Amino acid sequence: MRRHTITPRPGWQQTVEEQGLIYPLTRHPDDSLRPYWDESAYYSFSLDEVEALEETVEELHRMCLAAADHIVTAGRFADLGITDPRVAGAIADAWRRRDELPSVYGRFDLRYDGTGPAKLLEYNADTPTSLVEAASPQWFWMEERFPGADQWNSLHERLVAAWKKQSALLPPGSPLYFAHSSDDELGEDLMTVAYLKETAEQAGLDTDWISMEEIGWDSLSGRFVDNQLRFIRSCFKLYPWEWLTTDSFAGHVLDTLDNGGGTGSTMWIEPAWKMLLSNKALLAILWELHPGHPNLLPAYLDGPRDLASTTGYVAKPLLGREGAGVTIHEPEPEPEPGPGTGSAGDEAVPPVREGARCYQQLAPLPDFDGNRVVLGAWVVEDESAGLGIRESSGLITDEYARFLPHVIL
């Protein structure tokens, strides 16, 4: 794995916009516009590296599914902050019926610098972002800049194949709606949903548009409807399940949830069981089930434990995206007990917790020429499907991160 600088293509902004990336620039707090799609540099990998990473991703995916089964079987929903029995019941039912429910994709965030095993930072399995730039513009960039080379990228083909394979699970006689949020000023939701809608259409599915804000409730029939009062039988959404099950329509969502088997009236994609994988508590449960695994970082739910004085730790809200609420804590030596204070154990005080957190070992993102790098490794269905790379100036990958293409050399 190496970082290379390169001169951007003339007219690159118009080029990537035409390829579906409608926000190639990011507005920063100083009101400046800077590239989000950054082709002034790229990363190269060897084929052996990519093949090893693919195996790691698929192993992590299997481990996450096994952890989800453990959570349901052991009834550990409270560890995920899920205390509503109806929500827990809906998740458990969706998990048991998962073979009857379409499930398309997810993205692992990995720490990797080319010298050691990749480490899992988190799994974005419900509403992952950066799909369009990973699937489309970087592929065309490679074909133009490195003709004849290869890339860890079979996203488009695998997405079309996944829709085609799982189309039989969708309710018949009704289009599959693709819902975005009209409140998204950047257009990221719209862009991602438009791309996924295109892949579904290429698979032969009947599709339609709707915004989340346009979805209505027909009190007479007890069903969700579109703006023409047609029943919504299936819907792909970029609207997190934790919002869907807590907003003003949550009761209707749970009352009409189609978890397969022909019950209910609306099937949502991704399915409700993805709440088990997109929750940061999963990181602690994985470490509990696989202590010492080379691709995991120590993580706990009851506090940082010895991480506070050894490696340092990162405190992550159980739910959230783009680094929101994440705090970094460098290691601090344990205080020496003073006269008459008893043992250090007697003086131990649990950390102050502002909401539920997962405490994960601090593993600073690798530094390439002053840029902090995180790998976003995609799975489609259960197979590794591609890679997207984001860089940031700090240790937290936030909304100001940049996307860089890659190539296998």
Short mmCIF file of C-alpha atoms in Angstrom, two decimals:
data_model
loop_
_atom_site.label_atom_id
_atom_site.label_comp_id
_atom_site.label_asym_id
_atom_site.label_seq_id
_atom_site.Cartn_x
_atom_site.Cartn_y
_atom_site.Cartn_z
CA MET A 1 0.00 0.00 0.00
CA ARG A 2 1.52 3.30 -1.15
CA ARG A 3 0.35 6.86 -1.67
CA HIS A 4 1.29 8.61 -4.90
CA THR A 5 0.78 12.19 -6.00
CA ILE A 6 -0.48 12.86 -9.53
CA THR A 7 -1.76 15.78 -11.57
CA PRO A 8 -5.59 15.85 -11.68
CA ARG A 9 -7.23 15.47 -15.08
CA PRO A 10 -8.32 18.65 -16.84
CA GLY A 11 -12.03 19.18 -16.20
CA TRP A 12 -12.12 16.51 -13.51
CA GLN A 13 -15.02 18.16 -11.66
CA GLN A 14 -17.38 18.05 -14.64
CA THR A 15 -16.23 14.51 -15.41
CA VAL A 16 -17.07 13.04 -12.01
CA GLU A 17 -20.36 14.96 -11.84
CA GLU A 18 -21.39 13.35 -15.13
CA GLN A 19 -20.49 9.98 -13.60
CA GLY A 20 -22.92 10.49 -10.73
CA LEU A 21 -20.86 12.27 -8.05
CA ILE A 22 -22.92 15.43 -7.70
CA TYR A 23 -20.92 16.94 -4.82
CA PRO A 24 -17.22 16.78 -5.81
CA LEU A 25 -16.49 19.74 -3.52
CA THR A 26 -16.96 20.18 0.23
CA ARG A 27 -17.70 23.50 1.93
CA HIS A 28 -15.49 23.91 5.00
CA PRO A 29 -16.14 25.99 8.14
CA ASP A 30 -14.15 28.91 6.69
CA ASP A 31 -16.65 28.88 3.76
CA SER A 32 -14.01 27.66 1.32
CA LEU A 33 -14.78 24.94 -1.21
CA ARG A 34 -12.22 22.14 -1.36
CA PRO A 35 -12.22 18.88 -3.30
CA TYR A 36 -14.14 15.99 -1.76
CA TRP A 37 -13.21 13.86 -4.76
CA ASP A 38 -9.43 14.27 -4.62
CA GLU A 39 -7.49 12.89 -7.56
CA SER A 40 -4.33 14.84 -6.81
CA ALA A 41 -3.18 11.58 -5.22
CA TYR A 42 -4.06 7.91 -5.33
CA TYR A 43 -3.22 4.68 -3.50
CA SER A 44 -1.74 1.55 -4.99
CA PHE A 45 -1.98 -1.99 -3.65
CA SER A 46 -0.44 -5.26 -4.65
CA LEU A 47 -2.71 -8.09 -5.72
CA ASP A 48 -1.58 -10.14 -2.71
CA GLU A 49 -2.61 -7.30 -0.37
CA VAL A 50 -6.04 -7.03 -1.93
CA GLU A 51 -6.66 -10.77 -1.83
CA ALA A 52 -5.68 -10.87 1.85
CA LEU A 53 -7.96 -7.92 2.61
CA GLU A 54 -10.84 -9.59 0.78
CA GLU A 55 -10.44 -12.67 2.95
CA THR A 56 -10.34 -10.49 6.07
CA VAL A 57 -13.51 -8.66 5.10
CA GLU A 58 -15.44 -11.85 4.46
CA GLU A 59 -14.23 -13.36 7.73
CA LEU A 60 -15.28 -10.21 9.63
CA HIS A 61 -18.66 -10.34 7.93
CA ARG A 62 -19.18 -13.95 9.04
CA MET A 63 -18.14 -13.03 12.58
CA CYS A 64 -20.60 -10.14 12.62
CA LEU A 65 -23.46 -12.37 11.50
CA ALA A 66 -22.57 -14.86 14.22
CA ALA A 67 -22.49 -12.01 16.76
CA ALA A 68 -25.93 -10.88 15.58
CA ASP A 69 -27.24 -14.39 16.16
CA HIS A 70 -25.69 -14.35 19.64
CA ILE A 71 -27.37 -11.03 20.48
CA VAL A 72 -30.78 -12.34 19.44
CA THR A 73 -30.37 -15.76 21.04
CA ALA A 74 -29.07 -14.34 24.32
CA GLY A 75 -31.53 -11.44 24.30
CA ARG A 76 -28.81 -8.80 24.64
CA PHE A 77 -30.73 -5.94 23.07
CA ALA A 78 -30.22 -3.73 26.11
CA ASP A 79 -26.47 -3.79 25.44
CA LEU A 80 -27.29 -2.06 22.15
CA GLY A 81 -29.48 0.51 23.89
CA ILE A 82 -32.59 -1.15 22.47
CA THR A 83 -35.06 -1.18 25.35
CA ASP A 84 -38.41 -1.03 23.52
CA PRO A 85 -39.77 -4.62 23.50
CA ARG A 86 -41.59 -4.02 20.21
CA VAL A 87 -38.41 -2.89 18.47
CA ALA A 88 -36.44 -5.79 19.91
CA GLY A 89 -39.17 -8.18 18.80
CA ALA A 90 -39.19 -6.77 15.28
CA ILE A 91 -35.40 -7.12 15.02
CA ALA A 92 -35.47 -10.68 16.35
CA ASP A 93 -38.25 -11.65 13.93
CA ALA A 94 -36.38 -10.08 11.02
CA TRP A 95 -33.22 -11.97 11.99
CA ARG A 96 -35.02 -15.31 12.15
CA ARG A 97 -36.61 -14.61 8.76
CA ARG A 98 -33.50 -13.12 7.18
CA ASP A 99 -33.56 -15.60 4.30
CA GLU A 100 -36.92 -14.12 3.31
CA LEU A 101 -35.75 -10.49 3.37
CA PRO A 102 -33.67 -8.64 0.78
CA SER A 103 -30.34 -7.42 2.15
CA VAL A 104 -27.96 -5.77 -0.24
CA TYR A 105 -24.79 -4.18 1.12
CA GLY A 106 -22.62 -2.86 3.92
CA ARG A 107 -19.26 -1.16 4.47
CA PHE A 108 -16.49 -2.05 6.90
CA ASP A 109 -14.20 0.76 8.06
CA LEU A 110 -10.71 -0.65 8.51
CA ARG A 111 -7.40 0.59 9.86
CA TYR A 112 -4.67 -0.66 7.54
CA ASP A 113 -1.23 0.65 6.64
CA GLY A 114 0.15 -2.18 4.50
CA THR A 115 2.38 -3.64 7.22
CA GLY A 116 0.10 -5.53 9.60
CA PRO A 117 -3.36 -7.07 9.87
CA ALA A 118 -6.31 -4.81 9.09
CA LYS A 119 -8.24 -3.76 12.20
CA LEU A 120 -12.01 -3.32 12.31
CA LEU A 121 -13.04 0.20 13.32
CA GLU A 122 -16.79 -0.20 12.71
CA TYR A 123 -19.38 -1.74 10.41
CA ASN A 124 -21.79 0.53 8.53
CA ALA A 125 -24.43 -1.99 7.53
CA ASP A 126 -27.66 0.02 7.44
CA THR A 127 -27.03 3.38 5.73
CA PRO A 128 -23.43 3.35 4.44
CA THR A 129 -22.20 6.30 2.42
CA SER A 130 -19.54 6.79 -0.30
CA LEU A 131 -21.01 4.04 -2.48
CA VAL A 132 -21.30 6.04 -5.69
CA GLU A 133 -17.73 7.33 -5.65
CA ALA A 134 -16.41 3.84 -4.87
CA ALA A 135 -18.42 2.12 -7.61
CA SER A 136 -18.36 4.56 -10.50
CA PRO A 137 -16.00 7.58 -10.71
CA GLN A 138 -12.94 5.78 -9.38
CA TRP A 139 -13.43 2.93 -11.86
CA PHE A 140 -13.57 5.35 -14.79
CA TRP A 141 -10.60 7.25 -13.34
CA MET A 142 -8.56 4.05 -13.37
CA GLU A 143 -9.56 3.21 -16.94
CA GLU A 144 -8.44 6.66 -18.08
CA ARG A 145 -5.26 7.05 -16.01
CA PHE A 146 -4.12 3.41 -15.83
CA PRO A 147 -5.60 1.58 -18.83
CA GLY A 148 -5.18 -2.15 -18.48
CA ALA A 149 -4.73 -1.99 -14.69
CA ASP A 150 -7.14 -3.41 -12.14
CA GLN A 151 -9.00 -2.21 -9.07
CA TRP A 152 -10.67 -3.79 -6.05
CA ASN A 153 -14.07 -2.95 -7.43
CA SER A 154 -16.85 -5.26 -8.57
CA LEU A 155 -19.51 -3.18 -6.84
CA HIS A 156 -21.71 -2.37 -9.81
CA GLU A 157 -21.89 -5.91 -11.17
CA ARG A 158 -22.50 -7.41 -7.74
CA LEU A 159 -25.26 -4.91 -6.90
CA VAL A 160 -27.12 -5.67 -10.12
CA ALA A 161 -26.71 -9.40 -9.49
CA ALA A 162 -27.93 -9.02 -5.89
CA TRP A 163 -31.12 -7.21 -6.92
CA LYS A 164 -31.76 -9.81 -9.61
CA LYS A 165 -31.22 -12.70 -7.21
CA GLN A 166 -33.35 -11.23 -4.43
CA SER A 167 -36.16 -9.83 -6.58
CA ALA A 168 -38.25 -12.93 -5.84
CA LEU A 169 -38.34 -11.87 -2.16
CA LEU A 170 -40.08 -8.58 -2.97
CA PRO A 171 -43.87 -8.30 -2.71
CA PRO A 172 -45.41 -8.83 -6.18
CA GLY A 173 -47.54 -6.34 -8.08
CA SER A 174 -45.95 -3.21 -6.67
CA PRO A 175 -42.83 -1.17 -7.51
CA LEU A 176 -39.83 -1.08 -5.23
CA TYR A 177 -39.70 2.51 -3.99
CA PHE A 178 -36.38 4.26 -3.47
CA ALA A 179 -36.64 6.91 -0.77
CA HIS A 180 -34.28 9.78 -0.11
CA SER A 181 -34.58 12.66 2.33
CA SER A 182 -35.51 16.02 0.84
CA ASP A 183 -33.89 17.62 3.91
CA ASP A 184 -30.45 16.55 2.68
CA GLU A 185 -29.09 19.82 1.31
CA LEU A 186 -25.85 18.27 0.07
CA GLY A 187 -27.63 15.77 -2.15
CA GLU A 188 -25.73 12.75 -0.82
CA ASP A 189 -28.92 10.80 -0.09
CA LEU A 190 -30.37 11.57 -3.50
CA MET A 191 -27.16 10.60 -5.28
CA THR A 192 -26.80 7.27 -3.47
CA VAL A 193 -30.47 6.36 -3.84
CA ALA A 194 -30.44 7.30 -7.53
CA TYR A 195 -27.47 5.03 -8.13
CA LEU A 196 -29.01 2.09 -6.29
CA LYS A 197 -32.28 2.64 -8.16
CA GLU A 198 -30.32 2.44 -11.41
CA THR A 199 -28.72 -0.88 -10.39
CA ALA A 200 -32.15 -2.28 -9.49
CA GLU A 201 -33.56 -1.22 -12.85
CA GLN A 202 -30.64 -2.87 -14.63
CA ALA A 203 -31.64 -6.03 -12.76
CA GLY A 204 -35.12 -5.76 -14.26
CA LEU A 205 -36.99 -4.47 -11.19
CA ASP A 206 -39.96 -2.11 -11.40
CA THR A 207 -38.97 0.95 -9.36
CA ASP A 208 -40.32 4.34 -8.33
CA TRP A 209 -39.14 7.51 -6.57
CA ILE A 210 -40.32 9.01 -3.30
CA SER A 211 -38.88 11.17 -0.55
CA MET A 212 -39.23 10.13 3.07
CA GLU A 213 -41.14 13.34 3.69
CA GLU A 214 -43.69 12.41 0.99
CA ILE A 215 -44.55 9.02 2.48
CA GLY A 216 -48.08 9.25 3.81
CA TRP A 217 -50.23 7.21 6.14
CA ASP A 218 -53.71 6.08 5.09
CA SER A 219 -55.63 5.70 8.34
CA LEU A 220 -58.54 3.91 6.65
CA SER A 221 -56.47 1.07 5.22
CA GLY A 222 -53.75 1.24 7.88
CA ARG A 223 -50.97 1.40 5.29
CA PHE A 224 -48.19 3.65 4.08
CA VAL A 225 -48.96 5.29 0.74
CA ASP A 226 -47.17 7.40 -1.85
CA ASN A 227 -48.28 10.83 -3.03
CA GLN A 228 -50.79 9.18 -5.38
CA LEU A 229 -52.27 7.13 -2.50
CA ARG A 230 -50.81 3.88 -3.82
CA PHE A 231 -49.78 1.36 -1.17
CA ILE A 232 -46.03 1.16 -0.53
CA ARG A 233 -45.30 -2.56 -0.31
CA SER A 234 -41.49 -2.33 -0.42
CA CYS A 235 -39.09 0.54 0.03
CA PHE A 236 -35.33 1.02 0.04
CA LYS A 237 -34.40 3.88 2.37
CA LEU A 238 -31.37 5.85 3.43
CA TYR A 239 -33.11 6.67 6.67
CA PRO A 240 -31.59 5.00 9.73
CA TRP A 241 -33.63 2.37 11.50
CA GLU A 242 -33.07 4.14 14.82
CA TRP A 243 -35.02 7.09 13.38
CA LEU A 244 -37.62 4.92 11.69
CA THR A 245 -38.45 3.23 15.00
CA THR A 246 -38.53 6.38 17.13
CA ASP A 247 -40.10 9.15 15.01
CA SER A 248 -43.79 10.05 14.96
CA PHE A 249 -44.63 7.21 12.54
CA ALA A 250 -42.73 4.54 14.48
CA GLY A 251 -45.87 2.83 15.72
CA HIS A 252 -47.19 2.50 12.17
CA VAL A 253 -43.82 1.15 10.99
CA LEU A 254 -43.89 -1.59 13.61
CA ASP A 255 -47.59 -2.33 13.09
CA THR A 256 -47.20 -2.84 9.35
CA LEU A 257 -43.68 -4.26 9.14
CA ASP A 258 -43.30 -6.98 6.53
CA ASN A 259 -40.55 -9.23 7.84
CA GLY A 260 -41.09 -11.84 5.16
CA GLY A 261 -43.59 -14.64 5.00
CA GLY A 262 -46.30 -12.38 3.59
CA THR A 263 -47.10 -10.67 6.90
CA GLY A 264 -47.46 -6.94 7.32
CA SER A 265 -47.73 -4.45 4.49
CA THR A 266 -44.35 -2.67 4.01
CA MET A 267 -40.97 -4.34 3.54
CA TRP A 268 -38.08 -1.98 4.27
CA ILE A 269 -34.59 -2.40 2.82
CA GLU A 270 -32.15 -2.72 4.49
CA PRO A 271 -34.06 -5.04 6.89
CA ALA A 272 -34.54 -4.38 10.60
CA TRP A 273 -31.89 -6.90 11.64
CA LYS A 274 -29.22 -4.55 10.24
CA MET A 275 -29.71 -2.61 13.50
CA LEU A 276 -27.63 -5.34 15.12
CA LEU A 277 -24.64 -4.64 12.86
CA SER A 278 -24.71 -0.85 12.64
CA ASN A 279 -24.60 -0.42 16.39
CA LYS A 280 -21.14 0.22 17.87
CA ALA A 281 -21.93 -2.17 20.72
CA LEU A 282 -21.23 -4.86 18.13
CA LEU A 283 -17.51 -4.03 18.46
CA ALA A 284 -17.49 -4.92 22.17
CA ILE A 285 -19.53 -8.08 21.62
CA LEU A 286 -17.17 -9.19 18.87
CA TRP A 287 -14.19 -8.72 21.21
CA GLU A 288 -16.00 -10.64 23.92
CA LEU A 289 -16.68 -13.53 21.53
CA HIS A 290 -13.25 -13.44 19.83
CA PRO A 291 -10.74 -12.03 22.34
CA GLY A 292 -7.34 -11.45 20.81
CA HIS A 293 -8.51 -11.83 17.21
CA PRO A 294 -5.90 -10.22 14.95
CA ASN A 295 -8.47 -8.14 13.05
CA LEU A 296 -10.25 -6.77 16.13
CA LEU A 297 -9.41 -4.04 18.61
CA PRO A 298 -10.23 -4.47 22.31
CA ALA A 299 -13.58 -2.85 23.00
CA TYR A 300 -15.90 -2.66 26.01
CA LEU A 301 -19.29 -1.29 26.99
CA ASP A 302 -18.76 -0.72 30.72
CA GLY A 303 -15.88 1.74 30.37
CA PRO A 304 -12.38 1.83 28.91
CA ARG A 305 -10.93 -0.50 31.59
CA ASP A 306 -7.15 -0.78 31.25
CA LEU A 307 -7.18 1.01 27.89
CA ALA A 308 -7.30 4.30 29.79
CA SER A 309 -3.80 3.80 31.19
CA THR A 310 -2.19 1.65 28.48
CA THR A 311 -3.06 2.36 24.86
CA GLY A 312 -5.68 5.07 25.19
CA TYR A 313 -9.17 4.65 23.80
CA VAL A 314 -11.84 6.06 21.52
CA ALA A 315 -15.32 6.60 22.98
CA LYS A 316 -18.00 6.09 20.34
CA PRO A 317 -21.73 6.69 20.66
CA LEU A 318 -23.58 3.46 19.93
CA LEU A 319 -25.32 5.18 17.03
CA GLY A 320 -24.07 7.88 14.71
CA ARG A 321 -22.28 8.55 11.46
CA GLU A 322 -19.32 10.48 10.06
CA GLY A 323 -17.52 10.68 13.39
CA ALA A 324 -20.27 12.57 15.22
CA GLY A 325 -19.78 12.42 18.99
CA VAL A 326 -16.56 10.39 18.81
CA THR A 327 -13.88 11.43 21.31
CA ILE A 328 -10.22 10.38 21.51
CA HIS A 329 -8.50 9.79 24.85
CA GLU A 330 -4.74 9.41 25.05
CA PRO A 331 -3.38 7.05 27.72
CA GLU A 332 -3.07 8.52 31.19
CA PRO A 333 -1.06 6.84 33.96
CA GLU A 334 -3.09 5.64 36.91
CA PRO A 335 -2.69 7.96 39.91
CA GLU A 336 -0.56 6.76 42.77
CA PRO A 337 -2.59 6.14 45.92
CA GLY A 338 -2.00 8.80 48.54
CA PRO A 339 -1.57 8.32 52.30
CA GLY A 340 -4.63 6.85 53.90
CA THR A 341 -6.50 6.42 50.65
CA GLY A 342 -6.45 2.64 50.62
CA SER A 343 -5.78 0.63 47.50
CA ALA A 344 -6.07 1.95 43.97
CA GLY A 345 -8.97 -0.43 43.43
CA ASP A 346 -10.86 1.15 46.32
CA GLU A 347 -10.50 4.53 44.67
CA ALA A 348 -11.51 3.44 41.15
CA VAL A 349 -14.39 5.52 39.85
CA PRO A 350 -16.36 4.53 36.75
CA PRO A 351 -15.98 7.03 33.90
CA VAL A 352 -18.65 9.64 33.40
CA ARG A 353 -20.85 8.49 30.52
CA GLU A 354 -22.93 10.92 28.49
CA GLY A 355 -25.18 8.35 26.88
CA ALA A 356 -24.20 4.81 26.02
CA ARG A 357 -20.74 4.42 24.51
CA CYS A 358 -18.45 1.78 23.14
CA TYR A 359 -14.87 2.14 24.35
CA GLN A 360 -12.45 0.88 21.72
CA GLN A 361 -8.68 0.74 21.87
CA LEU A 362 -7.03 3.79 20.34
CA ALA A 363 -5.37 2.74 17.09
CA PRO A 364 -4.46 5.99 15.33
CA LEU A 365 -5.21 6.02 11.63
CA PRO A 366 -2.03 5.54 9.57
CA ASP A 367 -0.30 8.68 8.39
CA PHE A 368 0.60 8.94 4.70
CA ASP A 369 2.33 12.24 3.99
CA GLY A 370 0.33 13.97 6.70
CA ASN A 371 -2.98 12.39 5.69
CA ARG A 372 -4.91 10.05 7.97
CA VAL A 373 -6.35 7.16 6.00
CA VAL A 374 -9.28 4.79 6.52
CA LEU A 375 -10.26 1.97 4.17
CA GLY A 376 -13.95 1.45 3.42
CA ALA A 377 -14.31 -2.17 2.32
CA TRP A 378 -17.67 -3.10 0.82
CA VAL A 379 -19.65 -6.32 0.94
CA VAL A 380 -22.59 -7.07 -1.33
CA GLU A 381 -24.76 -9.84 0.03
CA ASP A 382 -22.06 -11.90 1.77
CA GLU A 383 -19.09 -11.30 -0.52
CA SER A 384 -16.32 -8.72 -0.64
CA ALA A 385 -17.07 -6.28 -3.46
CA GLY A 386 -14.86 -3.22 -3.46
CA LEU A 387 -12.83 -0.52 -1.74
CA GLY A 388 -13.17 3.20 -1.13
CA ILE A 389 -10.48 5.28 0.58
CA ARG A 390 -11.04 8.42 2.63
CA GLU A 391 -8.42 10.76 4.00
CA SER A 392 -8.72 13.32 6.77
CA SER A 393 -6.41 15.82 8.41
CA GLY A 394 -7.18 14.57 11.93
CA LEU A 395 -7.66 11.24 13.66
CA ILE A 396 -11.45 11.25 13.21
CA THR A 397 -12.86 10.69 9.72
CA ASP A 398 -15.62 13.28 9.56
CA GLU A 399 -17.75 15.10 6.98
CA TYR A 400 -14.66 16.99 5.75
CA ALA A 401 -12.82 13.83 4.71
CA ARG A 402 -11.67 13.42 1.10
CA PHE A 403 -12.21 10.45 -1.20
CA LEU A 404 -9.18 9.19 -3.16
CA PRO A 405 -9.11 6.54 -5.89
CA HIS A 406 -6.94 3.45 -5.89
CA VAL A 407 -5.42 0.95 -8.27
CA ILE A 408 -3.86 -2.51 -8.09
CA LEU A 409 -0.30 -2.41 -9.45
#
